[in-house]
Coordinates of C-alpha atoms in Angstrom, one line a residue:
M58 CA -6.5 -19.8 32.0
K59 CA -3.9 -17.6 30.3
K60 CA -2.9 -14.5 32.0
G61 CA -3.1 -11.4 29.7
M62 CA -2.9 -11.4 26.0
N63 CA -0.7 -13.7 23.9
K64 CA 2.5 -12.5 22.2
T65 CA 1.0 -12.2 18.8
S66 CA -1.9 -10.0 19.9
K67 CA 0.5 -7.9 22.0
N68 CA 2.7 -7.3 18.9
N69 CA -0.4 -6.4 16.8
F70 CA -1.6 -3.9 19.3
I71 CA 1.9 -2.3 19.5
T72 CA 1.8 -1.8 15.8
Y73 CA -1.7 -0.2 16.0
G74 CA -0.5 2.0 18.8
M75 CA 2.6 3.1 16.9
V76 CA 0.3 4.2 13.9
L77 CA -2.0 6.1 16.3
V78 CA 0.9 7.8 18.0
I79 CA 2.4 8.9 14.7
F80 CA -1.1 10.2 13.7
A81 CA -1.5 12.1 16.9
V82 CA 1.9 13.7 16.7
A83 CA 1.5 14.7 13.0
Q84 CA -2.1 16.0 13.6
T85 CA -0.9 18.1 16.6
L86 CA 2.0 19.6 14.8
S87 CA -0.2 20.4 11.8
S88 CA -3.0 21.9 13.8
T89 CA -0.6 24.1 15.8
G90 CA 1.2 25.3 12.7
N91 CA 4.5 23.6 13.6
L92 CA 4.4 21.5 10.5
S93 CA 5.3 23.2 7.2
R94 CA 2.8 23.4 4.4
L95 CA 4.9 21.1 2.3
L96 CA 5.1 18.4 4.9
T97 CA 1.4 18.8 5.7
G98 CA 0.8 18.0 2.0
L99 CA 2.8 14.8 2.3
L100 CA 0.6 13.3 5.1
V101 CA -2.0 11.7 2.8
P102 CA 0.5 10.5 0.2
I103 CA 2.5 8.9 3.1
C104 CA -0.6 7.0 4.1
V105 CA -1.0 5.9 0.4
Y106 CA 2.5 4.5 0.3
V107 CA 2.3 2.9 3.7
I108 CA -0.9 1.0 2.6
A109 CA 0.9 -0.1 -0.6
A110 CA 4.0 -1.3 1.3
I111 CA 1.8 -3.3 3.7
S112 CA 0.0 -5.0 0.8
L113 CA 3.3 -5.8 -1.0
N114 CA 4.8 -7.2 2.2
L115 CA 2.0 -9.8 2.3
V116 CA 3.2 -11.2 -1.0
V117 CA 7.0 -10.7 -0.6
G118 CA 7.4 -11.1 3.1
Y119 CA 4.8 -13.8 4.0
S120 CA 4.1 -15.5 0.7
G121 CA 7.7 -15.4 -0.4
E122 CA 7.0 -14.3 -3.9
L123 CA 8.6 -11.4 -5.8
S124 CA 5.9 -9.3 -7.3
L125 CA 6.7 -6.2 -9.4
G126 CA 3.1 -5.4 -10.6
H127 CA 1.7 -3.7 -7.6
A128 CA 1.5 -0.3 -9.3
G129 CA -0.9 -1.9 -11.8
F130 CA -3.3 -3.0 -9.1
M131 CA -3.1 0.5 -7.5
C132 CA -3.8 2.0 -10.9
V133 CA -6.9 -0.1 -11.4
G134 CA -8.3 0.7 -8.0
A135 CA -7.6 4.4 -8.6
Y136 CA -9.3 4.6 -12.0
A137 CA -12.3 2.4 -11.1
S138 CA -13.1 4.4 -7.9
A139 CA -12.5 7.8 -9.6
V140 CA -15.0 6.8 -12.4
F141 CA -17.6 5.8 -9.8
S142 CA -17.1 9.1 -7.9
H143 CA -17.7 11.2 -11.0
V144 CA -20.7 9.1 -12.1
A145 CA -22.3 9.2 -8.6
S146 CA -21.3 12.7 -7.7
D147 CA -24.8 14.2 -8.1
V148 CA -26.6 11.2 -6.6
I149 CA -24.8 10.1 -3.4
P150 CA -23.4 12.3 -0.6
S151 CA -19.6 12.6 -0.1
V152 CA -19.1 10.2 2.8
P153 CA -21.1 7.2 1.6
R154 CA -19.8 7.8 -1.9
L155 CA -16.2 7.7 -0.8
I156 CA -16.8 4.5 1.2
I157 CA -18.4 2.8 -1.8
A158 CA -15.5 4.1 -4.0
I159 CA -13.0 2.4 -1.6
L160 CA -15.0 -0.9 -1.8
I161 CA -15.2 -0.7 -5.6
G162 CA -11.5 0.1 -5.9
A163 CA -10.6 -2.9 -3.7
A164 CA -13.0 -5.2 -5.4
V165 CA -11.9 -4.4 -8.9
A166 CA -8.2 -4.7 -8.0
A167 CA -8.9 -8.0 -6.1
L168 CA -10.7 -9.4 -9.2
L169 CA -7.8 -8.5 -11.4
G170 CA -5.3 -9.9 -8.9
F171 CA -7.3 -13.2 -8.8
L172 CA -7.4 -13.4 -12.6
I173 CA -3.7 -12.6 -13.0
G174 CA -2.7 -14.8 -10.1
I175 CA -4.2 -18.0 -11.6
P176 CA -1.6 -18.3 -14.4
V177 CA 1.2 -16.2 -12.8
L178 CA 1.5 -18.0 -9.5
R179 CA 2.5 -21.2 -11.2
L180 CA 5.8 -19.5 -11.8
R181 CA 8.5 -18.9 -9.2
G182 CA 11.4 -16.5 -8.4
D183 CA 12.7 -14.3 -11.2
Y184 CA 10.1 -15.6 -13.7
L185 CA 7.2 -14.5 -11.5
A186 CA 8.8 -11.0 -11.0
I187 CA 9.2 -10.5 -14.8
V188 CA 5.6 -11.7 -15.6
T189 CA 4.1 -9.5 -12.8
L190 CA 6.1 -6.6 -14.1
A191 CA 4.8 -7.2 -17.6
F192 CA 1.2 -7.4 -16.4
G193 CA 1.6 -4.1 -14.5
E194 CA 2.8 -2.4 -17.7
I195 CA 0.0 -4.0 -19.7
I196 CA -2.6 -2.7 -17.3
K197 CA -1.1 0.8 -17.4
N198 CA -1.0 0.8 -21.2
L199 CA -4.6 -0.5 -21.6
I200 CA -5.9 2.2 -19.3
N201 CA -3.8 4.8 -21.1
I202 CA -5.9 4.4 -24.3
L203 CA -9.3 4.4 -22.6
Y204 CA -11.8 7.1 -23.1
V205 CA -14.8 6.9 -20.8
G206 CA -17.8 9.2 -20.6
V207 CA -21.3 9.3 -19.2
D208 CA -24.6 10.7 -20.4
S209 CA -28.4 9.9 -20.0
K210 CA -27.8 6.6 -21.8
G211 CA -25.2 5.5 -19.3
L212 CA -21.4 4.8 -19.5
H213 CA -19.6 4.9 -22.9
V214 CA -16.2 3.3 -23.4
A215 CA -13.9 3.8 -26.4
T216 CA -10.3 3.6 -27.4
S217 CA -10.1 6.9 -29.1
S218 CA -11.6 10.4 -28.4
G219 CA -13.5 10.5 -31.7
A220 CA -15.2 7.2 -31.1
L221 CA -16.7 8.4 -27.8
Q222 CA -20.0 9.8 -28.9
L223 CA -21.8 11.5 -26.0
E224 CA -25.1 13.3 -26.0
P225 CA -25.0 17.1 -25.6
G226 CA -24.4 17.7 -21.9
G227 CA -22.6 14.4 -21.5
K228 CA -19.6 14.2 -19.3
Q229 CA -16.2 12.8 -20.3
I230 CA -14.4 11.2 -17.4
I231 CA -11.3 9.4 -18.6
K232 CA -9.4 11.3 -21.4
G233 CA -6.9 8.8 -22.5
A234 CA -3.3 9.8 -21.5
L235 CA -4.7 12.9 -19.9
G236 CA -6.3 10.8 -17.3
I237 CA -9.1 12.0 -14.9
S238 CA -9.3 15.5 -13.6
K239 CA -11.1 17.2 -10.7
T240 CA -11.8 14.1 -8.6
A241 CA -10.6 15.8 -5.5
T242 CA -13.0 18.7 -6.0
L243 CA -15.9 16.2 -5.6
Y244 CA -14.9 15.8 -2.0
K245 CA -14.1 19.5 -1.0
D246 CA -16.4 19.2 2.0
I247 CA -14.4 16.3 3.6
K248 CA -10.9 17.2 2.2
D249 CA -9.7 18.2 5.6
Y250 CA -10.4 14.7 6.9
F251 CA -8.4 12.8 4.3
F252 CA -5.4 12.3 6.6
L253 CA -7.7 10.8 9.2
I254 CA -9.3 8.6 6.5
G255 CA -5.8 7.6 5.4
V256 CA -4.8 6.5 8.9
I257 CA -8.1 4.5 9.3
L258 CA -7.3 2.7 6.0
V259 CA -3.8 2.0 7.2
L260 CA -5.2 0.5 10.4
V261 CA -7.8 -1.6 8.4
S262 CA -5.0 -2.8 6.1
L263 CA -2.9 -3.8 9.1
F264 CA -5.9 -5.6 10.7
V265 CA -6.6 -7.6 7.5
V266 CA -3.0 -8.6 6.9
Q267 CA -2.2 -9.4 10.5
N268 CA -5.3 -11.5 11.0
L269 CA -4.7 -13.4 7.7
V270 CA -1.0 -14.1 8.7
N271 CA -2.1 -15.4 12.1
S272 CA -4.9 -17.5 10.7
R273 CA -4.8 -21.1 9.5
S274 CA -4.5 -19.9 5.9
G275 CA -1.7 -17.6 6.9
R276 CA 0.3 -20.3 8.6
A277 CA -0.2 -22.4 5.4
I278 CA 1.1 -19.5 3.4
T279 CA 4.3 -19.0 5.5
A280 CA 4.8 -22.8 5.6
T281 CA 4.8 -22.8 1.8
R282 CA 7.3 -19.9 1.8
D283 CA 9.6 -21.7 4.1
N284 CA 9.5 -25.1 2.4
R285 CA 7.2 -25.7 -0.6
I286 CA 7.9 -29.4 -0.9
A287 CA 7.3 -30.1 2.8
A288 CA 4.0 -28.0 2.6
E289 CA 2.8 -30.0 -0.4
S290 CA 3.7 -33.3 1.3
I291 CA 1.3 -32.6 4.2
G292 CA -1.6 -31.7 2.0
I293 CA -1.4 -27.9 1.9
N294 CA -2.8 -26.5 -1.4
V295 CA 0.1 -24.3 -2.3
T296 CA -1.6 -22.6 -5.3
K297 CA -4.8 -21.8 -3.4
N298 CA -3.0 -20.2 -0.5
K299 CA -0.7 -18.2 -2.6
L300 CA -3.6 -17.0 -4.7
L301 CA -5.4 -15.9 -1.6
A302 CA -2.5 -13.8 -0.4
F303 CA -2.0 -12.4 -3.9
T304 CA -5.7 -11.4 -4.2
I305 CA -5.9 -9.8 -0.8
S306 CA -2.6 -8.0 -1.5
A307 CA -4.0 -6.7 -4.8
A308 CA -7.2 -5.5 -3.0
I309 CA -5.2 -3.5 -0.4
A310 CA -3.1 -2.0 -3.2
G311 CA -6.4 -1.0 -4.9
V312 CA -7.4 0.8 -1.7
A313 CA -4.1 2.7 -1.8
G314 CA -5.0 3.7 -5.3
V315 CA -8.4 5.0 -4.3
L316 CA -6.9 7.2 -1.6
Y317 CA -4.3 8.4 -4.1
A318 CA -6.8 9.2 -6.8
H319 CA -9.2 11.1 -4.5
N320 CA -6.4 13.2 -3.0
L321 CA -5.4 14.7 -6.4
S322 CA -7.0 17.1 -8.8
M323 CA -5.3 15.3 -11.8
L324 CA -4.9 11.6 -12.1
K325 CA -2.6 10.3 -14.8
V326 CA -1.8 6.7 -15.7
S327 CA 1.9 7.6 -16.3
V328 CA 2.5 7.7 -12.5
F329 CA 1.8 4.0 -12.1
D330 CA 4.9 2.7 -13.9
Y331 CA 7.3 0.0 -12.9
N332 CA 9.4 2.5 -10.9
L333 CA 6.5 2.9 -8.5
S334 CA 6.4 -0.9 -8.0
I335 CA 10.1 -0.9 -7.3
T336 CA 9.8 1.9 -4.9
F337 CA 7.3 -0.1 -2.9
L338 CA 9.7 -3.1 -3.0
V339 CA 12.5 -0.9 -1.7
Y340 CA 10.3 0.2 1.3
V341 CA 9.5 -3.4 2.1
I342 CA 13.1 -4.6 1.9
L343 CA 14.5 -1.7 3.9
G344 CA 11.8 -2.0 6.5
G345 CA 12.4 -5.8 6.8
I346 CA 10.8 -8.5 4.7
G347 CA 7.8 -9.9 6.7
N348 CA 8.0 -7.0 9.2
L349 CA 4.9 -4.8 8.9
R350 CA 6.1 -2.3 11.5
G351 CA 9.4 -1.9 9.8
S352 CA 7.6 -1.3 6.4
I353 CA 5.6 1.5 8.0
I354 CA 8.6 3.2 9.5
A355 CA 10.8 2.8 6.4
T356 CA 8.0 4.2 4.2
I357 CA 7.5 7.3 6.4
I358 CA 11.2 8.0 6.6
L359 CA 12.1 7.4 3.0
Y360 CA 9.1 9.2 1.5
A361 CA 9.5 12.3 3.7
L362 CA 13.3 12.4 3.7
P363 CA 13.9 14.0 0.3
E364 CA 11.7 16.9 1.3
L365 CA 13.3 17.2 4.8
L366 CA 16.7 17.3 3.1
R367 CA 15.9 20.0 0.6
G368 CA 17.9 22.5 2.5
F369 CA 21.1 20.5 1.7
S370 CA 20.7 21.2 -2.0
T371 CA 23.5 19.4 -3.9
Y372 CA 24.1 16.8 -1.2
R373 CA 20.4 15.9 -0.7
M374 CA 20.4 12.7 -2.7
L375 CA 23.8 11.7 -1.4
I376 CA 22.6 11.9 2.2
Y377 CA 19.4 10.0 1.2
A378 CA 21.5 7.2 -0.3
I379 CA 23.7 7.0 2.8
I380 CA 20.6 6.7 5.0
M381 CA 19.2 3.9 2.8
I382 CA 22.5 2.0 3.1
V383 CA 22.5 2.5 6.9
M384 CA 18.9 1.3 7.2
M385 CA 19.8 -1.8 5.1
L386 CA 22.8 -2.6 7.3
F387 CA 20.7 -2.1 10.4
N388 CA 18.1 -4.5 9.2
W389 CA 20.3 -7.2 7.7
A390 CA 23.9 -7.0 9.0
P391 CA 24.4 -9.9 11.5
A392 CA 26.1 -7.7 14.1
A393 CA 23.1 -5.3 14.0
R394 CA 20.6 -8.1 14.3
D395 CA 22.5 -9.6 17.3
F396 CA 22.5 -6.1 18.9
R397 CA 18.7 -5.7 18.4
S398 CA 18.1 -9.2 19.8
R399 CA 20.2 -8.4 22.9
V400 CA 18.3 -5.1 23.4
A401 CA 14.9 -6.9 23.0
D402 CA 15.9 -9.6 25.5
K403 CA 17.0 -7.0 28.1
L404 CA 13.7 -5.2 27.7
K405 CA 11.7 -8.4 28.1
K406 CA 13.7 -9.4 31.2
H407 CA 13.2 -5.9 32.6
G408 CA 9.4 -6.2 32.0
K409 CA 9.2 -9.6 33.7
E410 CA 11.1 -8.3 36.7
K411 CA 8.8 -5.4 36.9
E412 CA 5.7 -7.7 36.7
A413 CA 7.2 -9.9 39.4
A414 CA 7.8 -6.9 41.7

């Protein structure tokens, strides 16, 4: 019988513990008034970006594919959930309504990810990146022309404002390029708990990704990443496993979109452009490809840093760029990696000596 938990479980629990410690520190600083109003306002968006980075790391880090369409999945999850929240606002209480909205956002994004993944994942490398980028822009532009309303006859969908014929008293939800407004006001009674909800969603996302990676399917996914030909030669269905990772990644990105949409009074599709997808990719690369813990730390630092450096005025973005370069060197420079390995080995040795004593 094995003594204690295995290495994988231990690493997973360390990651969960790190998230909980960060939450406890941020919550304590906020409740005691030691966190500025500006930084307090960044807590929920940080959770959104962390969830998106975790989802992208599943595709880039573990599946080995370069996807630049994550903003599109996030956009679909945000809009689908916001429409549901507006339609059901008078029928379902806030808490169950938000839970259902999260499930709907994840399901719609997963379905879209599945449908896009079928043709797209037959491509590799730069071609895959270009096509996913194109799909992200197509999704954004399609939603940009949508007009959705609801009345006693149900939902109405049109591609122009004039074509959306609602009964008197009907409610227009999506207003084309103007997006959706007042979604956050539907959850005024639980608005103070959104940071807690965001942290819970981060933990759930971590749980899903870590369990997938450590499962039989996850090992098949990483084997395909390491050597596609060898994986195919032993009977691994490469397309099926890559599609599984892509679909789950899209679903988690949809969850990030749900949290984003419900934290804002105004939701516009222009936010979900290719720059947002590239931002997620930067967080993943700087945190370490295939390193979920690193993605979380990099996202928190790089998202909050511009606000923390506001006092430096002219030199703010220069300092930001230097910190990004230092983070990249720390993660990828051979000397830095050797240093981290030596430190990790010493800590393990010290832990074993302590256990033996």
